[in-house]
XYZ file of C-alpha atoms in Angstrom:
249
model
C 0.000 0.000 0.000
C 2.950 2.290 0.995
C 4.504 1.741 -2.543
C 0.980 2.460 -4.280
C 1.061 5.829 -2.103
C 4.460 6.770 -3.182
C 3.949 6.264 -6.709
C 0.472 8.033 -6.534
C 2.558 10.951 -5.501
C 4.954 11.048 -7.558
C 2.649 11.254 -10.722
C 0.733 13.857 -9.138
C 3.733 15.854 -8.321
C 4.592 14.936 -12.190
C 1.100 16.066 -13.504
C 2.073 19.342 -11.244
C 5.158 20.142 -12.409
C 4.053 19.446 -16.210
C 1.024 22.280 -15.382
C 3.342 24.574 -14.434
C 5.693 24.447 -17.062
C 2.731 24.918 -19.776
C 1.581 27.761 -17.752
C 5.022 29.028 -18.024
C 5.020 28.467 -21.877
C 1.970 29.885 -22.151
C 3.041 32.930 -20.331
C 6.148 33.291 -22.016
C 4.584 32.853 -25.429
C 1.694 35.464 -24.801
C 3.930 38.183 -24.022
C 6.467 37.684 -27.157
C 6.047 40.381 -29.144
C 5.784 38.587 -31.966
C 3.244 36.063 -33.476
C 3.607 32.541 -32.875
C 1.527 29.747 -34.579
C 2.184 25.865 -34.260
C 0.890 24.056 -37.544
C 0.487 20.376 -38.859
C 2.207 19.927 -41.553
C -0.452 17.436 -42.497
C -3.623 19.121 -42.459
C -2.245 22.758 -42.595
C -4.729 23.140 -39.427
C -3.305 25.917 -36.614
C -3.102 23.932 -33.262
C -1.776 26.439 -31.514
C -1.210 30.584 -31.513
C -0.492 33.237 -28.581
C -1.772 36.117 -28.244
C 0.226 38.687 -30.556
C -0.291 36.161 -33.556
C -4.221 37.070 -32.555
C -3.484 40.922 -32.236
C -1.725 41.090 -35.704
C -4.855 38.488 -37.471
C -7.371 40.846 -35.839
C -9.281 38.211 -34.113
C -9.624 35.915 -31.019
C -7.380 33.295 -30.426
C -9.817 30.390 -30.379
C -10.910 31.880 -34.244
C -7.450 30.832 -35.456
C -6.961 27.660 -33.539
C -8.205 24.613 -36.114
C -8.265 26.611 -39.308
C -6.370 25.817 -42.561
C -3.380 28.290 -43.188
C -3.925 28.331 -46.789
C -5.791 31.384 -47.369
C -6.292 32.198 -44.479
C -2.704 33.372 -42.489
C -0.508 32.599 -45.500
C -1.099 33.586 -48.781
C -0.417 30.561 -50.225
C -2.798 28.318 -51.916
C -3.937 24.568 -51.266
C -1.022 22.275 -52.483
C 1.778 25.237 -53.236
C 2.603 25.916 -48.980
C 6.203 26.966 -49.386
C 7.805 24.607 -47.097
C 5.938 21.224 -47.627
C 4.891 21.273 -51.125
C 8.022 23.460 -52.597
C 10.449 22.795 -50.214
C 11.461 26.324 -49.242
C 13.261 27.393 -46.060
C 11.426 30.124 -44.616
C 14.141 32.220 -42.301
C 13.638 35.824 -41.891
C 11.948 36.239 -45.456
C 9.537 39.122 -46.109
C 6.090 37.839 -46.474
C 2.516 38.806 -46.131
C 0.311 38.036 -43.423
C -3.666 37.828 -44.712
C -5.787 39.453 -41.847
C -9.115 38.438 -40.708
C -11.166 41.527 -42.189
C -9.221 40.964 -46.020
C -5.974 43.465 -45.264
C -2.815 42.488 -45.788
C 0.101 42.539 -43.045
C 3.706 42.699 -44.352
C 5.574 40.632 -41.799
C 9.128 38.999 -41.511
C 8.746 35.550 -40.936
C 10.363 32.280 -40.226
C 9.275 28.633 -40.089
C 10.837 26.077 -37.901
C 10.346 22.219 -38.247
C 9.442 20.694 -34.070
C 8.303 17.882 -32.871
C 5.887 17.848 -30.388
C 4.995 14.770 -28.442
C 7.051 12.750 -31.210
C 4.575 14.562 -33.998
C 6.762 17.100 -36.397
C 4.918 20.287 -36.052
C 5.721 23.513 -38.323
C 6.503 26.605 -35.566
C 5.997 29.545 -37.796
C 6.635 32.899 -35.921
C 6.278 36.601 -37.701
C 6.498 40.263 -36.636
C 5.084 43.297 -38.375
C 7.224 44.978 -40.748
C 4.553 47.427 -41.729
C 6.298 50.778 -40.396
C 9.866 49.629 -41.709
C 8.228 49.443 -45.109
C 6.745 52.806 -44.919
C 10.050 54.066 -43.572
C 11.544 52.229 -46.806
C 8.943 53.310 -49.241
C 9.776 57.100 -48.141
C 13.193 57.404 -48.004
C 12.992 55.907 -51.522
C 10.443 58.842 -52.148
C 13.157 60.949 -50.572
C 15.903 59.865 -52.630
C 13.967 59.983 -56.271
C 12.440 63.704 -55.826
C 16.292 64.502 -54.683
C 17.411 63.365 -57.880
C 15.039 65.099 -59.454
C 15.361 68.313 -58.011
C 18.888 68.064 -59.239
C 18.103 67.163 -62.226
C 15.729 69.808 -63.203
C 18.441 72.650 -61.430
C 20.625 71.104 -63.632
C 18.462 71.705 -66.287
C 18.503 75.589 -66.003
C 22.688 76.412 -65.804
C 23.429 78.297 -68.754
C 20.336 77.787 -70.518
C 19.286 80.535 -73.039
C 16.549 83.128 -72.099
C 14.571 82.084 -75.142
C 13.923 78.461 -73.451
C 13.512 79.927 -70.271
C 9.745 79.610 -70.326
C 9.374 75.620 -71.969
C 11.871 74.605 -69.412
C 9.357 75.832 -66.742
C 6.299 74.373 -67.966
C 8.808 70.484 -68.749
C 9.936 71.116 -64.588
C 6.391 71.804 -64.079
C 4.982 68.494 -65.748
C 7.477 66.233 -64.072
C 7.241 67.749 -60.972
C 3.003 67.211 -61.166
C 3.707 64.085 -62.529
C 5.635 62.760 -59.698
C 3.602 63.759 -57.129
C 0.268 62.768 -58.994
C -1.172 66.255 -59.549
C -3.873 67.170 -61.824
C -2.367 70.264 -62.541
C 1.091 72.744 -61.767
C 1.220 76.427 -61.671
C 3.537 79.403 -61.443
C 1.978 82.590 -60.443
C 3.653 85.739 -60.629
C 2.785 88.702 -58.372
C 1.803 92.304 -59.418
C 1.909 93.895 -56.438
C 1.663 97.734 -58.228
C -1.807 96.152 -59.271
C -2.282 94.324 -56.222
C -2.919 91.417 -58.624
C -1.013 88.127 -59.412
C -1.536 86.276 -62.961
C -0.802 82.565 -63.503
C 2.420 83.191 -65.986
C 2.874 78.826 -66.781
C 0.735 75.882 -66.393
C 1.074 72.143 -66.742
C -1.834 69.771 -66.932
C -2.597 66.019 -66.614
C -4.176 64.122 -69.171
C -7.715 65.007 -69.370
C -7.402 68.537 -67.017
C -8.647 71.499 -68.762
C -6.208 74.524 -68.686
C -7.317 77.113 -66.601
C -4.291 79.613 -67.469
C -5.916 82.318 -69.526
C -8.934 82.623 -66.618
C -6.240 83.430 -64.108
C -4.656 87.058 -65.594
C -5.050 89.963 -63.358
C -6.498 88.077 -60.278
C -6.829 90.572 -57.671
C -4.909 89.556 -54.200
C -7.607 90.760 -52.385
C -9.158 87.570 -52.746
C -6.415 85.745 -51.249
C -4.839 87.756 -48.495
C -3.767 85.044 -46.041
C -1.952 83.410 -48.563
C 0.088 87.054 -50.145
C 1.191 87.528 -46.470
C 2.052 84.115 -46.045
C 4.404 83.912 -48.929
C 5.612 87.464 -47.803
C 7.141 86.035 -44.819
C 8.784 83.231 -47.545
C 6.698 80.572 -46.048
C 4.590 77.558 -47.817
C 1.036 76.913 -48.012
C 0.003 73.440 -48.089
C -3.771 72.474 -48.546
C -3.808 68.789 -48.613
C -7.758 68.394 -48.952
C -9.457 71.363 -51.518
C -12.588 69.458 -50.764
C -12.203 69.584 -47.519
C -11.987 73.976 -47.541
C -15.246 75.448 -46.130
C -17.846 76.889 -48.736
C -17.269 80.562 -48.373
C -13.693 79.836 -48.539
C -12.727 82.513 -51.731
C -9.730 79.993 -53.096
């Protein structure tokens, strides 16, 4: 009886000790700032996910648990999964993460083969890329208008006063046409006449030119913007629809 009791013990002290550490996973895992899925390689099926794998999906944890990847977290389609169909190693590779309202996540990911009480599980963890992209995307901006700012600068060194004017209206169109306008202007100010006059234009395909309607505008109608570019400073309206109706620009 004695050995019965001793061996009782020691399983529940087992069962105990194998409670706490998958609390401890658990714990660990949920506050990893990064997303962590556990996948059959099999089936595809999620088994497993913590919390910040959730967060980045945009849904509950017990949402993700039992569904098929394909489609669903990973791009990928039925029968083309990079690592068990194509045989890819996934180790900090840029890839997207599909989110649970249709969005798309760019993420750095990798995938880990595990085994899992003697079952080979995929461990596929990810983190969100999304503001290093942006931070990519605009220092690329950055470094293409800087090239063109040069290059149009360059453009006007020595150049003769009769193609003074057509290089102004060719800096105008690529200048619109790298930003996406609908239309570029120079206006020159008359301040004798207190008016200003629109003195080149450059329009998008499909814009109709508005040049000869803007001679002789008087700059009563825009004061806030003569004193502003007084003082050497820029106006910036990002949203004309957006400019109250008794606005007079």
């Amino acid at each position: 009886a004695g050995f019965a009791i001793a061996v009782e013990e020691r399983r529940r002290l087992a069962m105990e000790a194998l409670s706490q550490s998958d609390a401890l996973q658990r714990t660990l895992l949920d506050n990893i700032d990064a997303g962590v899925v556990v996948v059959d390689p099999t089936t595809h099926r999620v088994e497993r996910g913590n919390a910040k794998a959730a967060e980045m999906f945009g849904a509950r944890v017990e949402q993700i648990i039992g569904c098929v990847c394909h489609q669903f977290l990973c791009p990928a389609e039925k029968g083309r999964c990079p690592v068990t169909d194509l045989g890819q190693d996934v180790d900090n590779c840029e890839r997207v993460l599909l989110r649970a309202d249709g969005s798309s996540m760019a993420i750095m990911k990798s995938i880990r083969r595990i085994h899992i009480d003697g079952a080979e599980k995929l461990l596929e963890t990810f983190i969100d890329i999304t503001r290093l992209k942006q931070a990519e995307a605009e220092r690329e901006l950055q470094i293409r208008m800087q090239k063109m700012l040069i290059k149009l600068s360059s453009a006007f060194i020595n150049i003769p006063l009769d193609q003074v004017d057509a290089s102004i209206d060719a800096s105008l169109g690529e200048l619109g046409a790298f930003i996406g306008a609908d239309r570029a202007y120079v206006f020159a100010y008359v301040y004798e006449q207190q008016t200003c006059r629109n003195t080149h234009e450059w329009c998008a395909d499909g814009i109709e030119p508005q040049k000869d309607e803007l001679q002789a505008v008087p700059l009563a109608l825009m004061p806030d913007w003569v004193e502003t570019h007084r003082q050497g400073e820029a106006i910036r309206i990002p949203d004309v629809s957006a400019l109250q109706p008794d606005d007079r620009i």
